Tab-separated table of C-alpha atoms in Angstrom:
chain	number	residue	atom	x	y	z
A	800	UNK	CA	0.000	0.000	0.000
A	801	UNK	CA	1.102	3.580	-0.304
A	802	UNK	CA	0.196	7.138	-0.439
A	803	UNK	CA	-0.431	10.337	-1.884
A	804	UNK	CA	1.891	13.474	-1.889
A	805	UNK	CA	-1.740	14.751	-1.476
A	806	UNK	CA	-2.848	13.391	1.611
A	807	UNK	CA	-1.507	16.010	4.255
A	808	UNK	CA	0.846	13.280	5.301
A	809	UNK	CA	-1.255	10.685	6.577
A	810	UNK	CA	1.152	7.818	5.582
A	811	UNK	CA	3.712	9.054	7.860
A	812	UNK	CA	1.523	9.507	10.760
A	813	UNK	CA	-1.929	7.617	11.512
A	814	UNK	CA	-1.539	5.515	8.022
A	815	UNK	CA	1.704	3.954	9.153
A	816	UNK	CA	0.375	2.481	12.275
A	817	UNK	CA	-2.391	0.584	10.155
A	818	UNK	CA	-2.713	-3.064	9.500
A	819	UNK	CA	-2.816	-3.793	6.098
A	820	UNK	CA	-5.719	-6.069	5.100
A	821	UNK	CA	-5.483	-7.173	0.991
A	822	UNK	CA	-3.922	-10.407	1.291
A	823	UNK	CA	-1.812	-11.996	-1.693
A	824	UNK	CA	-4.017	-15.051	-3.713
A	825	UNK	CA	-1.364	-17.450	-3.861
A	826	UNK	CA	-3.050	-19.692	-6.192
A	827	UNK	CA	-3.748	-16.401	-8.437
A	828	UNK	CA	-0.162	-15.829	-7.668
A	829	UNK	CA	1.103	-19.166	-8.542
A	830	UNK	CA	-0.754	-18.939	-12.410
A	831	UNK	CA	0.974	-15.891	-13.495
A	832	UNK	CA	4.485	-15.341	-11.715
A	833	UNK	CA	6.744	-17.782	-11.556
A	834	UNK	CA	9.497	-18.017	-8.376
A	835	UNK	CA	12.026	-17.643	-10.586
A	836	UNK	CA	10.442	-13.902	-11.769
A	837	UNK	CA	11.894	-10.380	-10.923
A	838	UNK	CA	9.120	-9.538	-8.624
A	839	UNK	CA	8.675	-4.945	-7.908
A	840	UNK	CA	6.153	-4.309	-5.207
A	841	UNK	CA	4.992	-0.689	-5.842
A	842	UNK	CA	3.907	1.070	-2.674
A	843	UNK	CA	4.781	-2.103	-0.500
A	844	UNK	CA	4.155	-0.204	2.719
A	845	UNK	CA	6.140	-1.867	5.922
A	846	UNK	CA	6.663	-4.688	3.523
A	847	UNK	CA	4.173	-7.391	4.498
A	848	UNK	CA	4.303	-8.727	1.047
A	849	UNK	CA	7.494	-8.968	0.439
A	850	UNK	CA	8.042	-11.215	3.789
A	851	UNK	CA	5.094	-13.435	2.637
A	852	UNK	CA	6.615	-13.652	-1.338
A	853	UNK	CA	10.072	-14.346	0.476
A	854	UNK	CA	8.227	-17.200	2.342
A	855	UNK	CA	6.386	-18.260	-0.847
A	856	UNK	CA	10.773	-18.649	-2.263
A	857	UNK	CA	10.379	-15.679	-4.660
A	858	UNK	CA	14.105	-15.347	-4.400
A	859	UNK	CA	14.221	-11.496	-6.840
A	860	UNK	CA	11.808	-9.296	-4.710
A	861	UNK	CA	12.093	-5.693	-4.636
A	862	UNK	CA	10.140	-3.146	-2.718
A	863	UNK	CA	9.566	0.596	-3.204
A	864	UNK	CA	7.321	3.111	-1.174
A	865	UNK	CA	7.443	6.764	-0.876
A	866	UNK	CA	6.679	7.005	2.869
A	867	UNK	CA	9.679	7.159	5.426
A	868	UNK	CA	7.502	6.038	7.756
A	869	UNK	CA	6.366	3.055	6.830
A	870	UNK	CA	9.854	2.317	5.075
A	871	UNK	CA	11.406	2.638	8.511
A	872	UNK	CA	8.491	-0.007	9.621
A	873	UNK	CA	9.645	-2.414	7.342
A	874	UNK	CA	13.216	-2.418	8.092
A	875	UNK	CA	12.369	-2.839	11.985
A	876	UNK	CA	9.893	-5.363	11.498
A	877	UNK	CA	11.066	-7.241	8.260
A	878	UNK	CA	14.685	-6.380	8.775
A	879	UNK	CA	17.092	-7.861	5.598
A	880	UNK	CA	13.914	-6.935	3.037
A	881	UNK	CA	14.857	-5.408	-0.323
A	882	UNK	CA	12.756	-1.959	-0.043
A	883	UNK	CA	13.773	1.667	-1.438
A	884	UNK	CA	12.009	4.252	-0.372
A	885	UNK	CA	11.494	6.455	-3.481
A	886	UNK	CA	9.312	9.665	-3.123
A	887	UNK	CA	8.570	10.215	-6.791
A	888	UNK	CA	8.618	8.794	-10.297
A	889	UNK	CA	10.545	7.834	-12.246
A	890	UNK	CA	12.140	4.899	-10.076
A	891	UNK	CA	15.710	4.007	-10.209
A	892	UNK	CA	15.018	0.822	-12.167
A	893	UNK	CA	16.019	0.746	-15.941
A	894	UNK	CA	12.923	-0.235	-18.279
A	895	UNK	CA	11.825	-3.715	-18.672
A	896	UNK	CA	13.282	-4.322	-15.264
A	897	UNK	CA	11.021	-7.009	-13.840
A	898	UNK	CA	8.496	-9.968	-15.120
A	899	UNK	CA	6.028	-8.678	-12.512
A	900	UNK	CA	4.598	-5.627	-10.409
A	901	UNK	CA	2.458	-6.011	-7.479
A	902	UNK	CA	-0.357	-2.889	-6.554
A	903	UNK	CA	-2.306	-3.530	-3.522
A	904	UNK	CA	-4.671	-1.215	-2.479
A	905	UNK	CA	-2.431	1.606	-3.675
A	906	UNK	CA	-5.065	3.078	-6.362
A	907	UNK	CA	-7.487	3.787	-4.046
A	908	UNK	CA	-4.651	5.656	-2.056
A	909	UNK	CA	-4.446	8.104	-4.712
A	910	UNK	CA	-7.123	10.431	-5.107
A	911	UNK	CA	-5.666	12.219	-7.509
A	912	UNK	CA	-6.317	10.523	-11.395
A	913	UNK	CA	-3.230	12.381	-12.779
A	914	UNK	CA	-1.025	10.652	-9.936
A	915	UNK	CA	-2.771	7.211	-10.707
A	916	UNK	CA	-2.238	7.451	-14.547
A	917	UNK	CA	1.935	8.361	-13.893
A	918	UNK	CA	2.012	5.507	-11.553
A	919	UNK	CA	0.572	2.843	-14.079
A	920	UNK	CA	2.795	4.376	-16.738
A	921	UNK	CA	5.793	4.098	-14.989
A	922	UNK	CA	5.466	0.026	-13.927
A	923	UNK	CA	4.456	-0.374	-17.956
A	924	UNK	CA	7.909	0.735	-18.058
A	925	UNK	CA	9.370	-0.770	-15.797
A	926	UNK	CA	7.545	-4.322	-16.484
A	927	UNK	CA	8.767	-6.064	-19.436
A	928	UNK	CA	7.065	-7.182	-22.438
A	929	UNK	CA	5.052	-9.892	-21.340
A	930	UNK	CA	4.814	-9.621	-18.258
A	931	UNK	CA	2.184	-9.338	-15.605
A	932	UNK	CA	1.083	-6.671	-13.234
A	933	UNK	CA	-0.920	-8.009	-10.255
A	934	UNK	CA	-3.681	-5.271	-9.099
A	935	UNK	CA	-5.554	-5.755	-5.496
A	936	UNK	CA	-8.098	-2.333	-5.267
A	937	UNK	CA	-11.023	-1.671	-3.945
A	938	UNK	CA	-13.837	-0.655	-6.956
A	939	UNK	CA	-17.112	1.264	-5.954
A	940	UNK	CA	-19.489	-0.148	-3.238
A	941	UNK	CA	-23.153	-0.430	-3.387
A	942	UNK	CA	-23.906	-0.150	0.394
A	943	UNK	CA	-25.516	2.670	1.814
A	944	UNK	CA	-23.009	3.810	4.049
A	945	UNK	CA	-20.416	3.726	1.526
A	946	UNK	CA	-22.879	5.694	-1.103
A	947	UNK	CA	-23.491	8.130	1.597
A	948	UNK	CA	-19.488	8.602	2.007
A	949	UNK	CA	-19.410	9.164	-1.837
A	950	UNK	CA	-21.824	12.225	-1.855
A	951	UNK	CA	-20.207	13.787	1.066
A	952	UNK	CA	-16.607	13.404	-0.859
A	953	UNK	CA	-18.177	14.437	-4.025
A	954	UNK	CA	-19.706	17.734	-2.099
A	955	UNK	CA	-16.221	17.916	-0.999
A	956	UNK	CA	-13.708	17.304	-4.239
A	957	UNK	CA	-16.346	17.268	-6.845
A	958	UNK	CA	-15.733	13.235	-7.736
A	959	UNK	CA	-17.502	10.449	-7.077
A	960	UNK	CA	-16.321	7.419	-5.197
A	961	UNK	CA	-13.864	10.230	-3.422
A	962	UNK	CA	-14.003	10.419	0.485
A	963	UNK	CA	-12.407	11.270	3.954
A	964	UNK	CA	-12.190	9.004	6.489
A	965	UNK	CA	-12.390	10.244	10.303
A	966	UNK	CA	-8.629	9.529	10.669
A	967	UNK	CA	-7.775	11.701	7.871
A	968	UNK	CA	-7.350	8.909	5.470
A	969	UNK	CA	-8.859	10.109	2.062
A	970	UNK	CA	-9.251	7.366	-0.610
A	971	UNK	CA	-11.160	6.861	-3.938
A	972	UNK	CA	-13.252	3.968	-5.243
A	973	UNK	CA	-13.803	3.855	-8.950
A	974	UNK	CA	-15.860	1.230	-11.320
A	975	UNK	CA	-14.173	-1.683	-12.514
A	976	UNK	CA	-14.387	-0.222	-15.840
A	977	UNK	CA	-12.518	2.503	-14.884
A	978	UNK	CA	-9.125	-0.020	-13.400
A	979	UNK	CA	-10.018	-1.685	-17.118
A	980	UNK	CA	-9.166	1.729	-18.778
A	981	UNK	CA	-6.376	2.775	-16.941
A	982	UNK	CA	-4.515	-0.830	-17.661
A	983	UNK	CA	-5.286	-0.984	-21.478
A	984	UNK	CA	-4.365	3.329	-21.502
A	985	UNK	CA	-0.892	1.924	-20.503
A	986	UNK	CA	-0.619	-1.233	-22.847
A	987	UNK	CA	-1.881	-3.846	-20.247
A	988	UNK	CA	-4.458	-6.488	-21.242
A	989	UNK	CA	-6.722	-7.958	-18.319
A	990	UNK	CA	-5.739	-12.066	-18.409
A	991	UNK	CA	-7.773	-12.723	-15.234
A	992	UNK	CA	-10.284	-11.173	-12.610
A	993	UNK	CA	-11.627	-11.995	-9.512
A	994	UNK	CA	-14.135	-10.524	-6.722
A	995	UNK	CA	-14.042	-11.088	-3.176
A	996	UNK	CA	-14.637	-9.752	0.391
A	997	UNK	CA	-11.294	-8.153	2.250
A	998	UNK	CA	-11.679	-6.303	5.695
A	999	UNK	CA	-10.440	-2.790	5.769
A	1000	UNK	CA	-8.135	-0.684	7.483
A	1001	UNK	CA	-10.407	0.519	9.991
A	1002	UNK	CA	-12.241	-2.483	10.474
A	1003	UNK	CA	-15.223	-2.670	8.447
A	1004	UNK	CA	-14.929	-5.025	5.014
A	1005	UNK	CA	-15.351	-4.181	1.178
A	1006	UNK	CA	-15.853	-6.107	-2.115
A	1007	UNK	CA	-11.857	-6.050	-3.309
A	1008	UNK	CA	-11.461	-6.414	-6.970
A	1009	UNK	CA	-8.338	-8.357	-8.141
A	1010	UNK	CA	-6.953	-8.392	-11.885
A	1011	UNK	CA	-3.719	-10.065	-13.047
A	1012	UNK	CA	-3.006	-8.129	-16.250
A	1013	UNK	CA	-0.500	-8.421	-18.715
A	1014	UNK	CA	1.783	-6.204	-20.652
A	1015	UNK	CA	1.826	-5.876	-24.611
A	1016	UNK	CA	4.742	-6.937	-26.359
């Protein structure tokens, strides 16, 4: 997971405390990236991942996330993971640097569409021809406490699915559709998708929306 430069800094303070809740399908895993692959997890928070991949024996696992924060959380609590904390784009990575990218929940970090569409164009550069990037995001959800958060954070920012959460925490929820057209704006083609239920950061669940989708050549 990771953050906005937009969000008043709530990844270095109340965000970096949090427990983070997508966890990794291993058998959706297992289908499209090999142990053997170079593995980048963008925005891979205090590294809870990268332990689990590590476990898994991906043995070429690399993490990067702007917060120093939560970078400092993974080196005390996942000590001897590989994690750079990089506070804007582009990466230090040469293109075509890995067979795979992992982004959980870091979409609906990012308000801000402009900062979404430069983070999806920089892992299609970064992930080669061919290869896969493995998205974990939350789309929009149809209950009425989560509509009524909409409207408030649309009377707030003027977009829908936008919202604030009492700790500060603002996030965005967009259509599947929407993750669809972002992927195929940057040259990725959806090979799978899945639904299911993940609990939250503060405790409540959501429908999580899961697509394994891979690069042009």
């Amino acid at each position: 997971m990771t953050h906005s430069a937009g969000t008043d800094g709530y990844w270095e303070t109340t965000g970096a405390d949090r427990t983070f809740t997508h966890a990794l399908d291993r058998e959706l895993l297992s289908l499209h990236v090999p142990l053997n692959a170079r593995v980048l997890d963008y925005g891979c928070g205090y590294g809870r991942l990268l332990a689990e991949l590590d476990a898994l024996g991906h043995a070429d696992v690399q993490g990067v996330e702007p917060s120093a924060a939560l970078v400092a959380r993974c080196r005390k609590e996942n000590p001897g993971l590989r994690i750079t904390r990089a506070e804007s784009l582009p990466l230090p990575f040469a293109e075509a640097s890995f067979d795979a990218a992992l982004l959980f929940a870091v979409l609906t970090s990012v308000p801000q569409e402009e900062e979404r569409e430069r983070a999806v164009a920089e892992l299609a550069r970064l992930v080669r021809p061919g290869g896969v990037l493995y998205v974990s995001d939350v789309p929009l959800q149809t209950d009425e406490a989560s509509i009524e958060r909409y409207r408030t954070g649309e009377a707030e920012t003027g977009v829908y699915g936008t919202f604030r959460m009492p700790d500060g925490g603002v996030f965005v929820h967009q259509r599947p559709e929407d993750f669809h057209a972002l992927l195929e704006r940057h040259g990725f083609a959806v090979a799978e998708e899945r639904q299911d239920v993940t609990p939250t950061l503060h405790g409540g669940t959501n429908v999580r929306l899961q697509i394994v989708a891979r690069r042009g050549r």
